XYZ file of N, CA and C in Angstrom:
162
model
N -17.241 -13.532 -0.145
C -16.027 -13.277 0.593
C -15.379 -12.002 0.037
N -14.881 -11.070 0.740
C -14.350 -10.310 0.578
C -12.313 -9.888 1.021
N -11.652 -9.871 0.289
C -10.245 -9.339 0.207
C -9.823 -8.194 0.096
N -8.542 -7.916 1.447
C -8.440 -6.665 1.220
C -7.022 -6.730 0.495
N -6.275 -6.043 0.472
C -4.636 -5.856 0.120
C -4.132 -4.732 0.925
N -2.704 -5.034 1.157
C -1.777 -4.174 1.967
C -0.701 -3.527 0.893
N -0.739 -2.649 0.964
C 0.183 -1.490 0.798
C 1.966 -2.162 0.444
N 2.588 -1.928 -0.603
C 4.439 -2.313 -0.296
C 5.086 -1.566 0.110
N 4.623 -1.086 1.195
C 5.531 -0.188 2.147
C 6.635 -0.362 2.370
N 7.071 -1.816 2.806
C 8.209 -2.407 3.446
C 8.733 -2.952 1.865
N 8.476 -2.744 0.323
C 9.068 -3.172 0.178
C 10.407 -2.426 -0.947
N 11.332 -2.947 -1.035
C 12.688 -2.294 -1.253
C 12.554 -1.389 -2.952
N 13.125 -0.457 -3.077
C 12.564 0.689 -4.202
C 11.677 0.711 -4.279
N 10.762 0.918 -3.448
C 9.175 1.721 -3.943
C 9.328 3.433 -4.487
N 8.807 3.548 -5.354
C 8.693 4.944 -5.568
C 7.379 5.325 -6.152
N 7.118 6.768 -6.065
C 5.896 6.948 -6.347
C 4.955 6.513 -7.881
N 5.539 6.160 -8.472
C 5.084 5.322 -9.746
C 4.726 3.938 -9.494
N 5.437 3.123 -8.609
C 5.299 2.105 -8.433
C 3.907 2.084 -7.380
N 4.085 2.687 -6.347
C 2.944 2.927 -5.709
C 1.492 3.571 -6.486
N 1.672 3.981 -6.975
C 0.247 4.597 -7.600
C -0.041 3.432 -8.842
N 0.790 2.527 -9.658
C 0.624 1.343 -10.123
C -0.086 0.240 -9.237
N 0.371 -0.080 -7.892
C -0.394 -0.834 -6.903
C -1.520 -0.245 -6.848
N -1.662 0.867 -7.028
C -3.085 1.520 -5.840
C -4.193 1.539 -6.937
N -3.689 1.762 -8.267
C -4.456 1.593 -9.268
C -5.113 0.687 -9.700
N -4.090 -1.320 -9.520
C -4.464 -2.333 -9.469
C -5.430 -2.577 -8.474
N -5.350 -2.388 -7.042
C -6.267 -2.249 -6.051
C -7.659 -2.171 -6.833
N -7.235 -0.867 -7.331
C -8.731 0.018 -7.556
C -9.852 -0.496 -8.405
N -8.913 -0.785 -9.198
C -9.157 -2.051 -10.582
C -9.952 -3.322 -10.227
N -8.823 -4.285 -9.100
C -9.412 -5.071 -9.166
C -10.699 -5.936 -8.140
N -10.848 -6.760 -8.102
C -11.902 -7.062 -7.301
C -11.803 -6.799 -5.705
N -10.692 -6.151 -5.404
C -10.135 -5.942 -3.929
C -11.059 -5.047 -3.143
N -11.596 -5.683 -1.875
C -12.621 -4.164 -0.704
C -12.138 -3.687 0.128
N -10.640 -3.423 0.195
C -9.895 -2.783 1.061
C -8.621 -2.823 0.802
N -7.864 -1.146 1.421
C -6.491 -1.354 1.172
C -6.020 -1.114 3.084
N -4.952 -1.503 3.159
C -4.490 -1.069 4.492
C -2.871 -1.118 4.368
N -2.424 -0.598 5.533
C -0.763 -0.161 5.312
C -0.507 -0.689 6.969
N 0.645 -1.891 6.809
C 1.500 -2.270 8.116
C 2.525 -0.792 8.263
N 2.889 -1.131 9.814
C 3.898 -0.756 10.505
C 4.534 -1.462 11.270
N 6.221 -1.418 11.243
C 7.305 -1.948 12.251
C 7.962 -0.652 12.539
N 8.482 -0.802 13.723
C 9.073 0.105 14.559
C 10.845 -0.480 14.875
N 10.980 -1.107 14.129
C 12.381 -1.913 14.139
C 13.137 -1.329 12.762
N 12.462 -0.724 11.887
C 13.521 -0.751 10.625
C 12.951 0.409 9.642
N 13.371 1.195 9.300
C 12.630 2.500 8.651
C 11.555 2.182 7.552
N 10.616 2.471 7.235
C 9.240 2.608 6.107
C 8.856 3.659 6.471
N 7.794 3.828 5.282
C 6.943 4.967 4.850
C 5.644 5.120 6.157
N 5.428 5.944 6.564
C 4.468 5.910 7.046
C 2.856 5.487 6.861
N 2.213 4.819 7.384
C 1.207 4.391 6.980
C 0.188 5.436 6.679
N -0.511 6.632 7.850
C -1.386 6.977 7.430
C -1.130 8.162 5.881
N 0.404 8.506 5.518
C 0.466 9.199 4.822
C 0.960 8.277 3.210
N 0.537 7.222 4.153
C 0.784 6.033 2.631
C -0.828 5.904 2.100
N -1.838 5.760 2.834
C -2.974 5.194 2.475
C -3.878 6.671 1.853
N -3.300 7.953 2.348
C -3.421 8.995 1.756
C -3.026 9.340 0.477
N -1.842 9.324 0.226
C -1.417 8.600 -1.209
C -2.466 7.540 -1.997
N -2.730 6.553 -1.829
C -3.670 5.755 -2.058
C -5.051 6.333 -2.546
């Protein structure tokens, strides 16, 4: 079986330390994919320039 993980886009103080800490754990751990939601109701980061980051 394989797991992916999503991105904390949506979640409250992300900053770029914190994000590159996630993306690192990702990388790390046994995870085969990352992906990034979108809502159109309430401001976030953009996805494809989140998973670029990544």
């Amino acid at each position: 079986m394989t797991v992916g993980v999503a991105l904390p886009q949506m979640a409250e103080g992300l900053d770029r330390a914190r994000l590159l800490a996630w993306c690192r754990g990702i990388d790390e751990g046994p995870f085969s994919s990352v992906s990034a939601g979108e809502r159109i109701t309430f401001h976030n980061l953009d996805g494809f320039t989140l998973c670029s980051a990544a």
